[in-house]
PDB file of C-alpha atoms in Angstrom:
ATOM      1  CA  UNK A   1      76.953 130.044  73.752  1.00 34.00           C
ATOM      2  CA  UNK A   2      76.458 126.318  73.409  1.00 35.00           C
ATOM      3  CA  UNK A   3      73.049 126.248  75.073  1.00 35.00           C
ATOM      4  CA  UNK A   4      70.603 128.649  73.360  1.00 34.00           C
ATOM      5  CA  UNK A   5      68.342 128.492  76.428  1.00 34.00           C
ATOM      6  CA  UNK A   6      71.014 129.985  78.722  1.00 32.00           C
ATOM      7  CA  UNK A   7      70.708 133.749  79.024  1.00 32.00           C
ATOM      8  CA  UNK A   8      74.029 135.541  79.360  1.00 33.00           C
ATOM      9  CA  UNK A   9      73.990 137.986  82.253  1.00 32.00           C
ATOM     10  CA  UNK A  10      75.766 140.622  80.205  1.00 32.00           C
ATOM     11  CA  UNK A  11      72.920 140.495  77.652  1.00 36.00           C
ATOM     12  CA  UNK A  12      70.294 141.138  80.349  1.00 35.00           C
ATOM     13  CA  UNK A  13      72.335 143.312  82.674  1.00 36.00           C
ATOM     14  CA  UNK A  14      71.340 141.181  85.633  1.00 37.00           C
ATOM     15  CA  UNK A  15      74.638 139.819  86.929  1.00 36.00           C
ATOM     16  CA  UNK A  16      74.152 136.045  86.562  1.00 37.00           C
ATOM     17  CA  UNK A  17      73.322 133.440  83.933  1.00 41.00           C
ATOM     18  CA  UNK A  18      69.775 132.111  84.258  1.00 46.00           C
ATOM     19  CA  UNK A  19      68.448 128.897  82.758  1.00 52.00           C
ATOM     20  CA  UNK A  20      65.509 129.909  80.571  1.00 52.00           C
ATOM     21  CA  UNK A  21      62.871 127.208  80.278  1.00 52.00           C
ATOM     22  CA  UNK A  22      60.504 127.518  77.384  1.00 53.00           C
ATOM     23  CA  UNK A  23      56.876 128.275  78.134  1.00 52.00           C
ATOM     24  CA  UNK A  24      56.145 124.957  76.461  1.00 57.00           C
ATOM     25  CA  UNK A  25      58.347 123.174  79.064  1.00 61.00           C
ATOM     26  CA  UNK A  26      56.132 124.080  82.040  1.00 65.00           C
ATOM     27  CA  UNK A  27      54.456 120.870  83.170  1.00 72.00           C
ATOM     28  CA  UNK A  28      52.178 120.046  86.062  1.00 79.00           C
ATOM     29  CA  UNK A  29      49.274 121.884  87.547  1.00 85.00           C
ATOM     30  CA  UNK A  30      49.554 125.201  89.301  1.00 89.00           C
ATOM     31  CA  UNK A  31      47.046 126.919  91.581  1.00 90.00           C
ATOM     32  CA  UNK A  32      45.164 128.411  88.635  1.00 93.00           C
ATOM     33  CA  UNK A  33      44.836 124.995  86.961  1.00 92.00           C
ATOM     34  CA  UNK A  34      43.354 123.640  90.196  1.00 93.00           C
ATOM     35  CA  UNK A  35      40.846 126.509  90.361  1.00 95.00           C
ATOM     36  CA  UNK A  36      39.837 125.902  86.751  1.00 94.00           C
ATOM     37  CA  UNK A  37      39.505 122.156  87.367  1.00 94.00           C
ATOM     38  CA  UNK A  38      37.342 122.780  90.439  1.00 95.00           C
ATOM     39  CA  UNK A  39      34.999 124.991  88.418  1.00 95.00           C
ATOM     40  CA  UNK A  40      34.792 122.352  85.674  1.00 95.00           C
ATOM     41  CA  UNK A  41      33.915 119.763  88.310  1.00 95.00           C
ATOM     42  CA  UNK A  42      31.371 121.959  90.092  1.00 96.00           C
ATOM     43  CA  UNK A  43      29.915 123.760  87.058  1.00 96.00           C
ATOM     44  CA  UNK A  44      30.452 121.658  83.926  1.00 96.00           C
ATOM     45  CA  UNK A  45      27.673 123.661  82.274  1.00 97.00           C
ATOM     46  CA  UNK A  46      29.730 126.902  81.994  1.00 96.00           C
ATOM     47  CA  UNK A  47      32.826 127.811  80.006  1.00 96.00           C
ATOM     48  CA  UNK A  48      35.667 128.356  82.489  1.00 95.00           C
ATOM     49  CA  UNK A  49      38.483 128.596  79.945  1.00 93.00           C
ATOM     50  CA  UNK A  50      39.041 132.289  80.771  1.00 95.00           C
ATOM     51  CA  UNK A  51      40.188 131.365  84.297  1.00 95.00           C
ATOM     52  CA  UNK A  52      43.523 130.095  83.002  1.00 93.00           C
ATOM     53  CA  UNK A  53      44.266 133.405  81.307  1.00 94.00           C
ATOM     54  CA  UNK A  54      42.582 136.060  83.441  1.00 95.00           C
ATOM     55  CA  UNK A  55      43.622 134.629  86.813  1.00 96.00           C
ATOM     56  CA  UNK A  56      47.243 134.329  85.722  1.00 95.00           C
ATOM     57  CA  UNK A  57      47.261 137.907  84.405  1.00 96.00           C
ATOM     58  CA  UNK A  58      45.809 139.154  87.711  1.00 96.00           C
ATOM     59  CA  UNK A  59      48.296 137.171  89.776  1.00 96.00           C
ATOM     60  CA  UNK A  60      51.285 138.258  87.700  1.00 96.00           C
ATOM     61  CA  UNK A  61      50.108 141.885  87.824  1.00 96.00           C
ATOM     62  CA  UNK A  62      49.860 141.714  91.622  1.00 97.00           C
ATOM     63  CA  UNK A  63      53.369 140.276  91.948  1.00 96.00           C
ATOM     64  CA  UNK A  64      54.856 142.871  89.599  1.00 96.00           C
ATOM     65  CA  UNK A  65      52.945 145.747  91.198  1.00 95.00           C
ATOM     66  CA  UNK A  66      54.023 144.674  94.676  1.00 96.00           C
ATOM     67  CA  UNK A  67      57.658 144.391  93.556  1.00 95.00           C
ATOM     68  CA  UNK A  68      57.615 147.801  91.840  1.00 95.00           C
ATOM     69  CA  UNK A  69      55.795 149.569  94.688  1.00 94.00           C
ATOM     70  CA  UNK A  70      58.171 148.149  97.288  1.00 95.00           C
ATOM     71  CA  UNK A  71      61.206 149.250  95.288  1.00 96.00           C
ATOM     72  CA  UNK A  72      59.761 152.723  94.726  1.00 96.00           C
ATOM     73  CA  UNK A  73      59.300 153.114  98.491  1.00 96.00           C
ATOM     74  CA  UNK A  74      62.942 152.086  98.956  1.00 96.00           C
ATOM     75  CA  UNK A  75      63.900 154.743  96.394  1.00 94.00           C
ATOM     76  CA  UNK A  76      61.801 157.374  98.190  1.00 92.00           C
ATOM     77  CA  UNK A  77      59.124 157.823  95.557  1.00 93.00           C
ATOM     78  CA  UNK A  78      55.767 156.383  94.471  1.00 92.00           C
ATOM     79  CA  UNK A  79      53.973 155.103  91.345  1.00 91.00           C
ATOM     80  CA  UNK A  80      52.117 158.374  90.669  1.00 89.00           C
ATOM     81  CA  UNK A  81      55.357 160.368  90.766  1.00 91.00           C
ATOM     82  CA  UNK A  82      57.104 157.809  88.569  1.00 93.00           C
ATOM     83  CA  UNK A  83      54.301 157.891  85.989  1.00 92.00           C
ATOM     84  CA  UNK A  84      54.217 161.654  85.708  1.00 94.00           C
ATOM     85  CA  UNK A  85      57.976 162.202  85.628  1.00 96.00           C
ATOM     86  CA  UNK A  86      58.402 159.334  83.162  1.00 96.00           C
ATOM     87  CA  UNK A  87      55.825 160.843  80.780  1.00 95.00           C
ATOM     88  CA  UNK A  88      57.743 164.114  80.755  1.00 96.00           C
ATOM     89  CA  UNK A  89      61.118 162.377  80.380  1.00 97.00           C
ATOM     90  CA  UNK A  90      59.919 160.218  77.473  1.00 96.00           C
ATOM     91  CA  UNK A  91      58.643 163.311  75.658  1.00 95.00           C
ATOM     92  CA  UNK A  92      62.271 164.216  74.851  1.00 96.00           C
ATOM     93  CA  UNK A  93      64.110 167.474  75.336  1.00 96.00           C
ATOM     94  CA  UNK A  94      63.147 169.930  76.691  1.00 95.00           C
ATOM     95  CA  UNK A  95      61.040 167.382  78.699  1.00 96.00           C
ATOM     96  CA  UNK A  96      57.929 169.542  78.482  1.00 94.00           C
ATOM     97  CA  UNK A  97      54.250 168.803  77.910  1.00 93.00           C
ATOM     98  CA  UNK A  98      51.065 170.720  78.527  1.00 90.00           C
ATOM     99  CA  UNK A  99      49.003 169.949  81.607  1.00 88.00           C
ATOM    100  CA  UNK A 100      46.233 168.848  79.222  1.00 87.00           C
ATOM    101  CA  UNK A 101      48.526 166.351  77.485  1.00 90.00           C
ATOM    102  CA  UNK A 102      49.557 164.933  80.856  1.00 91.00           C
ATOM    103  CA  UNK A 103      45.931 164.649  81.959  1.00 87.00           C
ATOM    104  CA  UNK A 104      45.021 162.783  78.782  1.00 86.00           C
ATOM    105  CA  UNK A 105      48.047 160.482  78.919  1.00 85.00           C
ATOM    106  CA  UNK A 106      47.661 159.713  82.632  1.00 80.00           C
ATOM    107  CA  UNK A 107      43.936 158.943  82.305  1.00 73.00           C
ATOM    108  CA  UNK A 108      43.095 160.909  85.445  1.00 78.00           C
ATOM    109  CA  UNK A 109      41.002 163.990  86.074  1.00 81.00           C
ATOM    110  CA  UNK A 110      42.377 167.515  85.629  1.00 80.00           C
ATOM    111  CA  UNK A 111      42.029 168.019  89.397  1.00 83.00           C
ATOM    112  CA  UNK A 112      44.005 164.845  90.044  1.00 83.00           C
ATOM    113  CA  UNK A 113      46.812 165.886  87.726  1.00 86.00           C
ATOM    114  CA  UNK A 114      46.828 169.372  89.223  1.00 87.00           C
ATOM    115  CA  UNK A 115      47.313 167.940  92.736  1.00 89.00           C
ATOM    116  CA  UNK A 116      50.201 165.769  91.526  1.00 90.00           C
ATOM    117  CA  UNK A 117      51.795 168.704  89.719  1.00 92.00           C
ATOM    118  CA  UNK A 118      51.499 170.888  92.843  1.00 93.00           C
ATOM    119  CA  UNK A 119      53.319 168.273  94.924  1.00 93.00           C
ATOM    120  CA  UNK A 120      56.084 167.732  92.361  1.00 95.00           C
ATOM    121  CA  UNK A 121      56.571 171.448  91.785  1.00 96.00           C
ATOM    122  CA  UNK A 122      56.945 172.010  95.549  1.00 96.00           C
ATOM    123  CA  UNK A 123      59.570 169.236  95.527  1.00 95.00           C
ATOM    124  CA  UNK A 124      61.517 171.037  92.795  1.00 97.00           C
ATOM    125  CA  UNK A 125      61.087 168.185  90.289  1.00 96.00           C
ATOM    126  CA  UNK A 126      59.181 170.205  87.699  1.00 96.00           C
ATOM    127  CA  UNK A 127      58.076 173.730  86.938  1.00 96.00           C
ATOM    128  CA  UNK A 128      54.875 175.067  85.416  1.00 93.00           C
ATOM    129  CA  UNK A 129      54.506 178.151  83.284  1.00 91.00           C
ATOM    130  CA  UNK A 130      51.841 179.790  81.185  1.00 85.00           C
ATOM    131  CA  UNK A 131      52.322 179.528  77.445  1.00 75.00           C
ATOM    132  CA  UNK A 132      53.393 182.958  76.074  1.00 76.00           C
ATOM    133  CA  UNK A 133      50.685 183.044  73.365  1.00 80.00           C
ATOM    134  CA  UNK A 134      47.863 181.297  75.248  1.00 77.00           C
ATOM    135  CA  UNK A 135      47.435 181.947  78.974  1.00 74.00           C
ATOM    136  CA  UNK A 136      44.927 179.078  79.190  1.00 79.00           C
ATOM    137  CA  UNK A 137      47.702 176.618  78.331  1.00 84.00           C
ATOM    138  CA  UNK A 138      50.030 175.546  81.129  1.00 89.00           C
ATOM    139  CA  UNK A 139      53.364 174.019  80.185  1.00 92.00           C
ATOM    140  CA  UNK A 140      54.961 171.522  82.556  1.00 95.00           C
ATOM    141  CA  UNK A 141      58.692 170.894  82.339  1.00 96.00           C
ATOM    142  CA  UNK A 142      61.128 168.706  84.251  1.00 97.00           C
ATOM    143  CA  UNK A 143      63.803 170.500  86.220  1.00 97.00           C
ATOM    144  CA  UNK A 144      67.391 169.245  86.351  1.00 97.00           C
ATOM    145  CA  UNK A 145      66.534 167.609  89.672  1.00 97.00           C
ATOM    146  CA  UNK A 146      63.487 165.945  88.078  1.00 96.00           C
ATOM    147  CA  UNK A 147      65.515 164.584  85.155  1.00 97.00           C
ATOM    148  CA  UNK A 148      68.131 163.205  87.542  1.00 97.00           C
ATOM    149  CA  UNK A 149      65.505 161.514  89.736  1.00 96.00           C
ATOM    150  CA  UNK A 150      63.570 159.908  86.887  1.00 97.00           C
ATOM    151  CA  UNK A 151      66.765 158.723  85.205  1.00 97.00           C
ATOM    152  CA  UNK A 152      67.960 157.064  88.422  1.00 97.00           C
ATOM    153  CA  UNK A 153      64.569 155.537  89.249  1.00 97.00           C
ATOM    154  CA  UNK A 154      63.874 154.330  85.701  1.00 96.00           C
ATOM    155  CA  UNK A 155      67.309 152.673  85.461  1.00 97.00           C
ATOM    156  CA  UNK A 156      66.766 150.909  88.766  1.00 97.00           C
ATOM    157  CA  UNK A 157      63.173 149.819  88.143  1.00 96.00           C
ATOM    158  CA  UNK A 158      63.703 148.673  84.551  1.00 96.00           C
ATOM    159  CA  UNK A 159      66.852 146.799  85.549  1.00 96.00           C
ATOM    160  CA  UNK A 160      65.021 144.988  88.349  1.00 96.00           C
ATOM    161  CA  UNK A 161      62.101 144.129  86.088  1.00 95.00           C
ATOM    162  CA  UNK A 162      64.507 142.749  83.466  1.00 96.00           C
ATOM    163  CA  UNK A 163      65.970 140.527  86.206  1.00 96.00           C
ATOM    164  CA  UNK A 164      62.501 139.318  87.177  1.00 94.00           C
ATOM    165  CA  UNK A 165      61.812 138.274  83.583  1.00 95.00           C
ATOM    166  CA  UNK A 166      65.295 137.006  82.736  1.00 96.00           C
ATOM    167  CA  UNK A 167      64.153 133.376  82.850  1.00 95.00           C
ATOM    168  CA  UNK A 168      61.858 133.888  79.830  1.00 95.00           C
ATOM    169  CA  UNK A 169      63.626 132.901  76.596  1.00 95.00           C
ATOM    170  CA  UNK A 170      63.920 135.443  73.796  1.00 95.00           C
ATOM    171  CA  UNK A 171      61.478 133.523  71.574  1.00 96.00           C
ATOM    172  CA  UNK A 172      58.923 133.126  74.359  1.00 95.00           C
ATOM    173  CA  UNK A 173      59.323 136.796  75.298  1.00 95.00           C
ATOM    174  CA  UNK A 174      58.589 137.813  71.716  1.00 96.00           C
ATOM    175  CA  UNK A 175      55.496 135.592  71.611  1.00 97.00           C
ATOM    176  CA  UNK A 176      54.329 136.775  75.037  1.00 95.00           C
ATOM    177  CA  UNK A 177      54.648 140.437  73.966  1.00 96.00           C
ATOM    178  CA  UNK A 178      52.637 139.686  70.817  1.00 96.00           C
ATOM    179  CA  UNK A 179      49.837 137.939  72.719  1.00 95.00           C
ATOM    180  CA  UNK A 180      49.663 140.571  75.460  1.00 95.00           C
ATOM    181  CA  UNK A 181      49.596 143.318  72.818  1.00 94.00           C
ATOM    182  CA  UNK A 182      46.711 141.567  71.068  1.00 93.00           C
ATOM    183  CA  UNK A 183      44.792 141.242  74.340  1.00 93.00           C
ATOM    184  CA  UNK A 184      45.421 144.841  75.385  1.00 92.00           C
ATOM    185  CA  UNK A 185      44.441 146.143  71.945  1.00 93.00           C
ATOM    186  CA  UNK A 186      41.084 144.401  72.320  1.00 92.00           C
ATOM    187  CA  UNK A 187      40.318 146.558  75.361  1.00 90.00           C
ATOM    188  CA  UNK A 188      42.043 149.806  74.381  1.00 87.00           C
ATOM    189  CA  UNK A 189      41.143 149.859  70.688  1.00 83.00           C
ATOM    190  CA  UNK A 190      38.564 147.140  69.904  1.00 77.00           C
ATOM    191  CA  UNK A 191      38.484 147.947  66.189  1.00 76.00           C
ATOM    192  CA  UNK A 192      42.172 147.066  65.791  1.00 67.00           C
ATOM    193  CA  UNK A 193      42.034 143.724  67.613  1.00 56.00           C
ATOM    194  CA  UNK A 194      39.036 142.266  65.810  1.00 56.00           C
TER     195      UNK A 194
END
């Protein structure tokens, strides 16, 4: 490629070349800049520098969540189903985890995970069984139907999300991942980020 900023569609799997401006090339004010400027004007006595970061993260999250939720509806599923099936699929063959591991990974209550598991088991996407040596332990495993569904949905969703982000250059994507990882680590594991 002559232009390093042009992303080849075959590299991204998105079907068309997309001009990739650098983050540093974005000029002019956006809505968040105007909000920040208004706060500076109205309250020069407070630090409003977080607005430029937090508001953009919230806005981007809303756009991405809306896009993903809409596509999941089109695919006949929902975020909770995707999360649970994806956890099992990522665990590797035989695509099995304990109910306790799923509860911990999903960050929801045992009752909440139990309700989700009931629904997915009735749909034939997973099966539960007691562990042979410990009847208190419940193993949860994807069925063939569950593996097929999560593979189809994950391919579709991840492909669409790659298309949404295709305009970000490789260098900027690497830097953005690093900064977002740093920010997330601050909240999830404060000792690491300090």
